[in-house]
PDB file of C-alpha atoms and ligand atoms in Angstrom:
ATOM      1  CA  MET A   4    -109.079   4.127  40.659  1.00  0.00           C
ATOM      2  CA  ALA A   5    -109.229   0.769  42.449  1.00  0.00           C
ATOM      3  CA  VAL A   6    -111.326  -1.879  40.761  1.00  0.00           C
ATOM      4  CA  HIS A   7    -113.891  -1.943  43.548  1.00  0.00           C
ATOM      5  CA  GLU A   8    -114.469   1.780  43.204  1.00  0.00           C
ATOM      6  CA  GLY A   9    -115.574   1.529  39.578  1.00  0.00           C
ATOM      7  CA  ARG A  10    -119.109   1.592  38.258  1.00  0.00           C
ATOM      8  CA  ARG A  11    -121.208  -1.295  39.455  1.00  0.00           C
ATOM      9  CA  LEU A  12    -123.412  -3.857  37.766  1.00  0.00           C
ATOM     10  CA  VAL A  13    -126.312  -5.751  39.295  1.00  0.00           C
ATOM     11  CA  VAL A  14    -127.773  -8.804  37.576  1.00  0.00           C
ATOM     12  CA  LEU A  15    -131.130 -10.230  38.646  1.00  0.00           C
ATOM     13  CA  THR A  16    -131.943 -13.680  37.307  1.00  0.00           C
ATOM     14  CA  GLY A  17    -135.063 -15.831  37.298  1.00  0.00           C
ATOM     15  CA  ALA A  18    -136.140 -19.278  36.193  1.00  0.00           C
ATOM     16  CA  GLY A  19    -135.677 -18.407  32.502  1.00  0.00           C
ATOM     17  CA  ILE A  20    -131.891 -18.482  32.812  1.00  0.00           C
ATOM     18  CA  SER A  21    -132.072 -22.147  33.795  1.00  0.00           C
ATOM     19  CA  ALA A  22    -134.598 -23.074  31.079  1.00  0.00           C
ATOM     20  CA  GLU A  23    -131.810 -23.993  28.653  1.00  0.00           C
ATOM     21  CA  SER A  24    -130.389 -26.279  31.348  1.00  0.00           C
ATOM     22  CA  GLY A  25    -133.646 -28.217  31.165  1.00  0.00           C
ATOM     23  CA  LEU A  26    -135.324 -26.843  34.284  1.00  0.00           C
ATOM     24  CA  GLY A  27    -138.948 -25.744  34.002  1.00  0.00           C
ATOM     25  CA  THR A  28    -140.041 -22.175  34.600  1.00  0.00           C
ATOM     26  CA  PHE A  29    -142.991 -21.389  36.885  1.00  0.00           C
ATOM     27  CA  ARG A  30    -145.446 -19.461  34.749  1.00  0.00           C
ATOM     28  CA  GLY A  31    -146.772 -19.895  31.257  1.00  0.00           C
ATOM     29  CA  THR A  32    -147.745 -23.013  29.354  1.00  0.00           C
ATOM     30  CA  GLY A  33    -146.213 -26.118  30.894  1.00  0.00           C
ATOM     31  CA  GLY A  34    -144.855 -24.087  33.829  1.00  0.00           C
ATOM     32  CA  LEU A  35    -144.478 -25.676  37.273  1.00  0.00           C
ATOM     33  CA  TRP A  36    -147.415 -23.718  38.685  1.00  0.00           C
ATOM     34  CA  GLU A  37    -149.678 -25.008  35.933  1.00  0.00           C
ATOM     35  CA  ASN A  38    -149.207 -28.622  37.075  1.00  0.00           C
ATOM     36  CA  GLU A  39    -148.994 -27.939  40.808  1.00  0.00           C
ATOM     37  CA  PRO A  40    -151.040 -25.063  42.194  1.00  0.00           C
ATOM     38  CA  VAL A  41    -148.782 -22.843  44.313  1.00  0.00           C
ATOM     39  CA  GLN A  42    -151.132 -23.098  47.277  1.00  0.00           C
ATOM     40  CA  ALA A  43    -150.769 -26.895  47.374  1.00  0.00           C
ATOM     41  CA  VAL A  44    -146.964 -27.094  47.501  1.00  0.00           C
ATOM     42  CA  ALA A  45    -145.333 -23.743  48.215  1.00  0.00           C
ATOM     43  CA  THR A  46    -146.976 -22.265  51.293  1.00  0.00           C
ATOM     44  CA  PRO A  47    -146.457 -22.856  55.038  1.00  0.00           C
ATOM     45  CA  GLN A  48    -150.121 -23.957  55.176  1.00  0.00           C
ATOM     46  CA  ALA A  49    -149.549 -26.653  52.572  1.00  0.00           C
ATOM     47  CA  PHE A  50    -146.545 -27.951  54.520  1.00  0.00           C
ATOM     48  CA  ALA A  51    -148.483 -28.002  57.798  1.00  0.00           C
ATOM     49  CA  LYS A  52    -151.313 -29.923  56.129  1.00  0.00           C
ATOM     50  CA  ASP A  53    -149.332 -32.417  54.056  1.00  0.00           C
ATOM     51  CA  PRO A  54    -145.532 -32.308  54.484  1.00  0.00           C
ATOM     52  CA  LEU A  55    -145.055 -35.446  52.393  1.00  0.00           C
ATOM     53  CA  LYS A  56    -146.821 -33.933  49.379  1.00  0.00           C
ATOM     54  CA  VAL A  57    -144.715 -30.769  49.651  1.00  0.00           C
ATOM     55  CA  TRP A  58    -141.524 -32.815  50.041  1.00  0.00           C
ATOM     56  CA  ARG A  59    -142.367 -34.940  46.996  1.00  0.00           C
ATOM     57  CA  PHE A  60    -142.628 -31.734  44.960  1.00  0.00           C
ATOM     58  CA  TYR A  61    -139.256 -30.451  46.213  1.00  0.00           C
ATOM     59  CA  GLU A  62    -137.636 -33.868  45.955  1.00  0.00           C
ATOM     60  CA  ALA A  63    -138.598 -33.946  42.250  1.00  0.00           C
ATOM     61  CA  ARG A  64    -137.056 -30.517  41.822  1.00  0.00           C
ATOM     62  CA  ARG A  65    -133.880 -31.615  43.629  1.00  0.00           C
ATOM     63  CA  HIS A  66    -133.633 -34.593  41.261  1.00  0.00           C
ATOM     64  CA  GLN A  67    -133.978 -32.357  38.199  1.00  0.00           C
ATOM     65  CA  ALA A  68    -131.571 -29.735  39.514  1.00  0.00           C
ATOM     66  CA  ALA A  69    -128.988 -32.372  40.494  1.00  0.00           C
ATOM     67  CA  ARG A  70    -128.954 -33.615  36.902  1.00  0.00           C
ATOM     68  CA  ALA A  71    -128.843 -30.145  35.328  1.00  0.00           C
ATOM     69  CA  GLU A  72    -125.671 -28.478  34.113  1.00  0.00           C
ATOM     70  CA  PRO A  73    -125.081 -24.722  34.024  1.00  0.00           C
ATOM     71  CA  ASN A  74    -125.578 -23.320  30.526  1.00  0.00           C
ATOM     72  CA  ALA A  75    -123.799 -20.644  28.485  1.00  0.00           C
ATOM     73  CA  ALA A  76    -125.651 -17.834  30.280  1.00  0.00           C
ATOM     74  CA  HIS A  77    -124.644 -19.042  33.756  1.00  0.00           C
ATOM     75  CA  ARG A  78    -121.072 -19.430  32.532  1.00  0.00           C
ATOM     76  CA  ALA A  79    -120.953 -15.956  30.960  1.00  0.00           C
ATOM     77  CA  LEU A  80    -122.081 -14.397  34.249  1.00  0.00           C
ATOM     78  CA  ALA A  81    -119.513 -16.397  36.203  1.00  0.00           C
ATOM     79  CA  GLU A  82    -116.778 -15.174  33.869  1.00  0.00           C
ATOM     80  CA  LEU A  83    -118.052 -11.610  34.257  1.00  0.00           C
ATOM     81  CA  GLY A  84    -117.826 -12.053  38.028  1.00  0.00           C
ATOM     82  CA  ARG A  85    -114.186 -13.087  37.688  1.00  0.00           C
ATOM     83  CA  CYS A  86    -113.499  -9.893  35.686  1.00  0.00           C
ATOM     84  CA  LEU A  87    -115.504  -7.427  37.770  1.00  0.00           C
ATOM     85  CA  GLY A  88    -114.993  -8.901  41.235  1.00  0.00           C
ATOM     86  CA  PRO A  89    -117.021  -7.000  43.832  1.00  0.00           C
ATOM     87  CA  ARG A  90    -118.325  -4.582  41.175  1.00  0.00           C
ATOM     88  CA  LEU A  91    -120.816  -7.299  40.162  1.00  0.00           C
ATOM     89  CA  THR A  92    -123.685  -8.252  42.433  1.00  0.00           C
ATOM     90  CA  LEU A  93    -125.508 -11.342  41.216  1.00  0.00           C
ATOM     91  CA  ILE A  94    -129.001 -11.690  42.647  1.00  0.00           C
ATOM     92  CA  THR A  95    -131.091 -14.733  41.808  1.00  0.00           C
ATOM     93  CA  GLN A  96    -134.625 -15.850  42.496  1.00  0.00           C
ATOM     94  CA  ASN A  97    -133.552 -19.371  41.560  1.00  0.00           C
ATOM     95  CA  VAL A  98    -133.086 -22.109  44.121  1.00  0.00           C
ATOM     96  CA  ASP A  99    -131.259 -24.529  41.803  1.00  0.00           C
ATOM     97  CA  GLY A 100    -127.634 -23.577  42.604  1.00  0.00           C
ATOM     98  CA  LEU A 101    -126.636 -23.428  38.924  1.00  0.00           C
ATOM     99  CA  HIS A 102    -124.935 -20.019  39.205  1.00  0.00           C
ATOM    100  CA  GLN A 103    -122.633 -21.422  41.885  1.00  0.00           C
ATOM    101  CA  ALA A 104    -122.095 -24.583  39.832  1.00  0.00           C
ATOM    102  CA  ALA A 105    -120.910 -22.341  36.984  1.00  0.00           C
ATOM    103  CA  GLY A 106    -118.416 -20.668  39.337  1.00  0.00           C
ATOM    104  CA  SER A 107    -120.251 -17.542  40.499  1.00  0.00           C
ATOM    105  CA  GLN A 108    -119.443 -16.585  44.066  1.00  0.00           C
ATOM    106  CA  GLN A 109    -121.416 -14.730  46.700  1.00  0.00           C
ATOM    107  CA  VAL A 110    -124.691 -15.152  44.871  1.00  0.00           C
ATOM    108  CA  LEU A 111    -127.580 -13.456  46.676  1.00  0.00           C
ATOM    109  CA  GLU A 112    -130.266 -16.160  46.751  1.00  0.00           C
ATOM    110  CA  LEU A 113    -133.449 -14.176  47.368  1.00  0.00           C
ATOM    111  CA  HIS A 114    -135.690 -17.252  47.507  1.00  0.00           C
ATOM    112  CA  GLY A 115    -133.310 -19.625  49.270  1.00  0.00           C
ATOM    113  CA  SER A 116    -131.829 -22.884  48.041  1.00  0.00           C
ATOM    114  CA  LEU A 117    -132.980 -26.417  47.324  1.00  0.00           C
ATOM    115  CA  TRP A 118    -129.684 -27.611  48.775  1.00  0.00           C
ATOM    116  CA  ARG A 119    -130.191 -26.416  52.337  1.00  0.00           C
ATOM    117  CA  LEU A 120    -132.619 -27.949  54.847  1.00  0.00           C
ATOM    118  CA  ARG A 121    -133.929 -26.272  58.001  1.00  0.00           C
ATOM    119  CA  CYS A 122    -135.510 -27.768  61.107  1.00  0.00           C
ATOM    120  CA  THR A 123    -139.057 -26.559  61.703  1.00  0.00           C
ATOM    121  CA  ASP A 124    -138.513 -26.777  65.475  1.00  0.00           C
ATOM    122  CA  CYS A 125    -134.919 -26.119  66.576  1.00  0.00           C
ATOM    123  CA  GLY A 126    -134.138 -23.960  63.513  1.00  0.00           C
ATOM    124  CA  GLY A 127    -130.924 -25.881  62.756  1.00  0.00           C
ATOM    125  CA  GLU A 128    -129.907 -25.433  59.124  1.00  0.00           C
ATOM    126  CA  ALA A 129    -127.495 -27.455  57.013  1.00  0.00           C
ATOM    127  CA  GLU A 130    -126.442 -28.080  53.449  1.00  0.00           C
ATOM    128  CA  ASP A 131    -127.701 -31.442  52.177  1.00  0.00           C
ATOM    129  CA  ARG A 132    -127.141 -32.503  48.583  1.00  0.00           C
ATOM    130  CA  THR A 133    -128.225 -36.105  49.042  1.00  0.00           C
ATOM    131  CA  VAL A 134    -130.407 -37.197  46.125  1.00  0.00           C
ATOM    132  CA  PRO A 135    -132.623 -39.037  46.728  1.00  0.00           C
ATOM    133  CA  LEU A 136    -133.176 -38.237  50.387  1.00  0.00           C
ATOM    134  CA  PRO A 137    -133.295 -41.597  52.207  1.00  0.00           C
ATOM    135  CA  VAL A 138    -136.587 -40.852  53.997  1.00  0.00           C
ATOM    136  CA  LEU A 139    -139.427 -38.499  53.105  1.00  0.00           C
ATOM    137  CA  PRO A 140    -140.276 -36.284  54.847  1.00  0.00           C
ATOM    138  CA  PRO A 141    -136.773 -35.914  56.320  1.00  0.00           C
ATOM    139  CA  ARG A 142    -136.320 -35.310  60.051  1.00  0.00           C
ATOM    140  CA  CYS A 143    -133.830 -33.309  62.087  1.00  0.00           C
ATOM    141  CA  GLY A 144    -130.867 -35.351  63.335  1.00  0.00           C
ATOM    142  CA  LEU A 145    -130.732 -33.257  66.497  1.00  0.00           C
ATOM    143  CA  CYS A 146    -134.328 -32.990  67.675  1.00  0.00           C
ATOM    144  CA  GLY A 147    -136.348 -35.297  65.417  1.00  0.00           C
ATOM    145  CA  ALA A 148    -138.739 -32.600  64.157  1.00  0.00           C
ATOM    146  CA  LEU A 149    -139.604 -32.204  60.471  1.00  0.00           C
ATOM    147  CA  LEU A 150    -137.055 -30.626  58.179  1.00  0.00           C
ATOM    148  CA  ARG A 151    -138.191 -28.286  55.441  1.00  0.00           C
ATOM    149  CA  PRO A 152    -136.447 -27.050  52.318  1.00  0.00           C
ATOM    150  CA  CYS A 153    -134.724 -23.719  52.892  1.00  0.00           C
ATOM    151  CA  VAL A 154    -136.772 -21.980  50.220  1.00  0.00           C
ATOM    152  CA  VAL A 155    -139.084 -19.009  50.561  1.00  0.00           C
ATOM    153  CA  TRP A 156    -142.739 -19.971  50.332  1.00  0.00           C
ATOM    154  CA  PHE A 157    -145.595 -17.673  49.409  1.00  0.00           C
ATOM    155  CA  GLY A 158    -146.603 -15.592  52.402  1.00  0.00           C
ATOM    156  CA  GLU A 159    -143.103 -15.788  53.940  1.00  0.00           C
ATOM    157  CA  PHE A 160    -140.477 -13.089  54.323  1.00  0.00           C
ATOM    158  CA  LEU A 161    -137.337 -13.129  52.241  1.00  0.00           C
ATOM    159  CA  PRO A 162    -134.050 -13.686  54.123  1.00  0.00           C
ATOM    160  CA  GLU A 163    -133.525 -10.269  55.687  1.00  0.00           C
ATOM    161  CA  LYS A 164    -129.771  -9.844  55.235  1.00  0.00           C
ATOM    162  CA  VAL A 165    -129.829 -11.125  51.668  1.00  0.00           C
ATOM    163  CA  LEU A 166    -132.614  -8.713  50.736  1.00  0.00           C
ATOM    164  CA  ALA A 167    -130.816  -5.806  52.443  1.00  0.00           C
ATOM    165  CA  LYS A 168    -127.664  -6.486  50.405  1.00  0.00           C
ATOM    166  CA  ALA A 169    -129.721  -6.717  47.213  1.00  0.00           C
ATOM    167  CA  VAL A 170    -131.447  -3.390  47.878  1.00  0.00           C
ATOM    168  CA  GLU A 171    -128.125  -1.726  48.703  1.00  0.00           C
ATOM    169  CA  ALA A 172    -126.622  -2.984  45.446  1.00  0.00           C
ATOM    170  CA  ALA A 173    -129.675  -1.890  43.430  1.00  0.00           C
ATOM    171  CA  ARG A 174    -129.439   1.613  44.875  1.00  0.00           C
ATOM    172  CA  ASP A 175    -125.828   1.979  43.863  1.00  0.00           C
ATOM    173  CA  CYS A 176    -125.331   0.559  40.390  1.00  0.00           C
ATOM    174  CA  ALA A 177    -124.760   2.049  36.947  1.00  0.00           C
ATOM    175  CA  LEU A 178    -126.462  -0.855  35.191  1.00  0.00           C
ATOM    176  CA  PHE A 179    -129.167  -3.285  36.302  1.00  0.00           C
ATOM    177  CA  LEU A 180    -129.564  -6.307  34.070  1.00  0.00           C
ATOM    178  CA  VAL A 181    -132.661  -8.493  34.334  1.00  0.00           C
ATOM    179  CA  VAL A 182    -132.398 -12.007  32.892  1.00  0.00           C
ATOM    180  CA  GLY A 183    -135.124 -14.618  32.522  1.00  0.00           C
ATOM    181  CA  THR A 184    -137.699 -13.432  35.009  1.00  0.00           C
ATOM    182  CA  SER A 185    -141.359 -12.628  34.457  1.00  0.00           C
ATOM    183  CA  ALA A 186    -140.837  -9.811  36.997  1.00  0.00           C
ATOM    184  CA  VAL A 187    -144.204 -10.333  38.641  1.00  0.00           C
ATOM    185  CA  VAL A 188    -143.009 -11.520  42.054  1.00  0.00           C
ATOM    186  CA  GLU A 189    -142.169  -8.937  44.703  1.00  0.00           C
ATOM    187  CA  PRO A 190    -139.960  -7.654  46.139  1.00  0.00           C
ATOM    188  CA  ALA A 191    -137.551  -9.050  43.519  1.00  0.00           C
ATOM    189  CA  ALA A 192    -139.107  -7.148  40.618  1.00  0.00           C
ATOM    190  CA  SER A 193    -138.975  -3.857  42.479  1.00  0.00           C
ATOM    191  CA  LEU A 194    -135.199  -4.072  42.829  1.00  0.00           C
ATOM    192  CA  ALA A 195    -135.045  -3.136  39.148  1.00  0.00           C
ATOM    193  CA  ARG A 196    -137.410  -0.212  39.742  1.00  0.00           C
ATOM    194  CA  VAL A 197    -135.254   1.003  42.642  1.00  0.00           C
ATOM    195  CA  ALA A 198    -132.160   0.947  40.428  1.00  0.00           C
ATOM    196  CA  GLU A 199    -133.928   2.694  37.562  1.00  0.00           C
ATOM    197  CA  SER A 200    -135.328   5.408  39.838  1.00  0.00           C
ATOM    198  CA  ARG A 201    -131.774   6.076  41.077  1.00  0.00           C
ATOM    199  CA  GLY A 202    -130.510   6.608  37.535  1.00  0.00           C
ATOM    200  CA  ALA A 203    -129.195   3.171  36.568  1.00  0.00           C
ATOM    201  CA  ALA A 204    -129.593   1.885  33.044  1.00  0.00           C
ATOM    202  CA  LEU A 205    -132.015  -1.053  32.907  1.00  0.00           C
ATOM    203  CA  TRP A 206    -131.464  -3.878  30.398  1.00  0.00           C
ATOM    204  CA  GLU A 207    -133.505  -7.035  29.908  1.00  0.00           C
ATOM    205  CA  VAL A 208    -132.892 -10.470  28.397  1.00  0.00           C
ATOM    206  CA  ASN A 209    -136.133 -12.385  27.875  1.00  0.00           C
ATOM    207  CA  PRO A 210    -137.859 -13.821  24.807  1.00  0.00           C
ATOM    208  CA  GLU A 211    -141.110 -12.289  26.140  1.00  0.00           C
ATOM    209  CA  THR A 212    -141.964  -8.798  27.340  1.00  0.00           C
ATOM    210  CA  THR A 213    -142.442  -8.252  31.073  1.00  0.00           C
ATOM    211  CA  PRO A 214    -143.830  -5.464  33.269  1.00  0.00           C
ATOM    212  CA  LEU A 215    -140.273  -4.053  33.350  1.00  0.00           C
ATOM    213  CA  SER A 216    -139.841  -3.944  29.573  1.00  0.00           C
ATOM    214  CA  GLN A 217    -141.153  -0.440  29.127  1.00  0.00           C
ATOM    215  CA  LEU A 218    -138.568   0.890  31.593  1.00  0.00           C
ATOM    216  CA  CYS A 219    -135.688  -0.825  29.813  1.00  0.00           C
ATOM    217  CA  GLN A 220    -133.210   1.058  27.667  1.00  0.00           C
ATOM    218  CA  ARG A 221    -132.151  -2.136  25.938  1.00  0.00           C
ATOM    219  CA  SER A 222    -133.874  -5.474  25.443  1.00  0.00           C
ATOM    220  CA  TRP A 223    -132.710  -8.770  23.977  1.00  0.00           C
ATOM    221  CA  ARG A 224    -135.767 -10.817  22.960  1.00  0.00           C
ATOM    222  CA  LEU A 225    -133.724 -14.004  22.896  1.00  0.00           C
ATOM    223  CA  PRO A 226    -133.027 -17.029  25.087  1.00  0.00           C
ATOM    224  CA  ALA A 227    -130.373 -16.082  27.649  1.00  0.00           C
ATOM    225  CA  GLY A 228    -127.896 -18.691  26.387  1.00  0.00           C
ATOM    226  CA  GLU A 229    -127.920 -17.056  22.945  1.00  0.00           C
ATOM    227  CA  ALA A 230    -127.826 -13.435  24.081  1.00  0.00           C
ATOM    228  CA  MET A 231    -125.554 -13.424  27.067  1.00  0.00           C
ATOM    229  CA  ASP A 232    -122.093 -13.243  25.480  1.00  0.00           C
ATOM    230  CA  GLU A 233    -123.082 -10.083  23.611  1.00  0.00           C
ATOM    231  CA  VAL A 234    -124.851  -8.625  26.654  1.00  0.00           C
ATOM    232  CA  VAL A 235    -121.829  -9.227  28.870  1.00  0.00           C
ATOM    233  CA  GLU A 236    -119.532  -7.593  26.327  1.00  0.00           C
ATOM    234  CA  GLU A 237    -121.745  -4.521  26.071  1.00  0.00           C
ATOM    235  CA  ALA A 238    -122.201  -4.325  29.826  1.00  0.00           C
ATOM    236  CA  SER A 239    -118.427  -4.399  30.333  1.00  0.00           C
ATOM    237  CA  ARG A 240    -118.049  -1.593  27.820  1.00  0.00           C
ATOM    238  CA  LEU A 241    -120.732   0.530  29.517  1.00  0.00           C
ATOM    239  CA  LEU A 242    -119.066   0.054  32.915  1.00  0.00           C
ATOM    240  CA  GLU A 243    -115.682   1.152  31.557  1.00  0.00           C
ATOM    241  CA  ASP A 244    -117.092   4.357  29.974  1.00  0.00           C
ATOM    242  CA  PRO A 245    -116.234   7.369  32.097  1.00  0.00           C
TER     243      PRO A 245
HETATM  244  P1  OAD B 317    -141.307 -17.297  35.794  1.00  0.00           P
HETATM  245  O1  OAD B 317    -141.658 -18.696  35.426  1.00  0.00           O
HETATM  246  O2  OAD B 317    -142.371 -16.453  36.382  1.00  0.00           O
HETATM  247  O3  OAD B 317    -140.740 -16.534  34.513  1.00  0.00           O
HETATM  248  C1  OAD B 317    -139.750 -17.093  33.696  1.00  0.00           C
HETATM  249  C2  OAD B 317    -139.370 -16.066  32.650  1.00  0.00           C
HETATM  250  O4  OAD B 317    -138.300 -16.585  31.892  1.00  0.00           O
HETATM  251  C3  OAD B 317    -140.498 -15.720  31.665  1.00  0.00           C
HETATM  252  O5  OAD B 317    -140.616 -14.299  31.568  1.00  0.00           O
HETATM  253  C4  OAD B 317    -140.001 -16.320  30.342  1.00  0.00           C
HETATM  254  O6  OAD B 317    -140.406 -15.533  29.220  1.00  0.00           O
HETATM  255  C5  OAD B 317    -138.500 -16.269  30.529  1.00  0.00           C
HETATM  256  N1  OAD B 317    -137.743 -17.256  29.754  1.00  0.00           N
HETATM  257  C6  OAD B 317    -138.124 -18.497  29.336  1.00  0.00           C
HETATM  258  N2  OAD B 317    -137.103 -19.107  28.698  1.00  0.00           N
HETATM  259  C7  OAD B 317    -136.057 -18.251  28.712  1.00  0.00           C
HETATM  260  C8  OAD B 317    -134.718 -18.302  28.227  1.00  0.00           C
HETATM  261  N3  OAD B 317    -134.235 -19.372  27.592  1.00  0.00           N
HETATM  262  N4  OAD B 317    -133.917 -17.218  28.440  1.00  0.00           N
HETATM  263  C9  OAD B 317    -134.391 -16.127  29.088  1.00  0.00           C
HETATM  264  N5  OAD B 317    -135.638 -16.021  29.552  1.00  0.00           N
HETATM  265  C10 OAD B 317    -136.460 -17.063  29.383  1.00  0.00           C
HETATM  266  O7  OAD B 317    -140.023 -17.396  36.756  1.00  0.00           O
HETATM  267  P2  OAD B 317    -139.464 -16.288  37.758  1.00  0.00           P
HETATM  268  O8  OAD B 317    -139.603 -14.933  37.210  1.00  0.00           O
HETATM  269  O9  OAD B 317    -138.106 -16.745  38.176  1.00  0.00           O
HETATM  270  O10 OAD B 317    -140.717 -18.042  43.671  1.00  0.00           O
HETATM  271  O11 OAD B 317    -140.449 -16.455  38.973  1.00  0.00           O
HETATM  272  C11 OAD B 317    -140.220 -15.694  40.120  1.00  0.00           C
HETATM  273  C12 OAD B 317    -140.587 -16.480  41.322  1.00  0.00           C
HETATM  274  O12 OAD B 317    -141.918 -16.970  41.194  1.00  0.00           O
HETATM  275  C13 OAD B 317    -139.765 -17.751  41.532  1.00  0.00           C
HETATM  276  O13 OAD B 317    -138.543 -17.518  42.202  1.00  0.00           O
HETATM  277  C14 OAD B 317    -140.677 -18.599  42.350  1.00  0.00           C
HETATM  278  C15 OAD B 317    -141.953 -18.358  41.588  1.00  0.00           C
HETATM  279  O14 OAD B 317    -143.136 -18.565  42.255  1.00  0.00           O
HETATM  280  C16 OAD B 317    -140.898 -18.837  44.728  1.00  0.00           C
HETATM  281  O15 OAD B 317    -141.057 -20.038  44.628  1.00  0.00           O
HETATM  282  C17 OAD B 317    -140.858 -18.092  46.026  1.00  0.00           C
END
């Protein structure tokens, strides 16, 4: 059997996988949304009202992410990708780019990326890793309109093609592994439910329980960086079982 015809693994990650790289999560004590209400910095309405405030929030996150290094969990998933090739689909809700920095390829970024900017008028989109940005809020080099970060804000649709690929992968995997997400934001959380309802095994790595925990066959109540080597080993074994 060709490698790509083997049993498939989907991994869905959230902010928790980057916690050990020093990046804050969103919910819980000290989370990003505790200091900055979502409505003030992560909605189209907030951007229309005060683009500079929104950009200052994202500029701070770009600074933090630019300084962060991938951790053991990112690296373990990148190594797994090298072994499994197209049998692994890595889906992330993170916008920090740390999976790619660890060497993962073809990451499905459900909520976009801090490292791409999009024009609010002409729609032009480009990678921009300049930190700090020379002028806030940045403007489009082509038409002069405001640029925005290419991230998904509350009330916006997820990138259609990325979501379609994620759903397709969830429908067709033997194992769905959820790492470091509170699993309260849709449609990301429902990808796990889709996989489970189609017969996939569901595993979770998270120090805390989540709404998905009761559906999981296996749970590691540990930080991802501590658990991931073992999880990857066991996942590889499960995928090789006939
Ligand atoms: P959350 O902040 O909601 O959840 C982070 C999860 O990581 C929690 O369940 C923690 O228990 C867990 N966690 C913390 N440290 C961990 C560690 N070292 N290893 C493993 N898990 C750990 O973040 P997300 O679930 O990613 O969306 O949030 C989902 C979406 O909500 C984000 O993409 C963002 C946010 O609003 C947008 O901005 C569109």
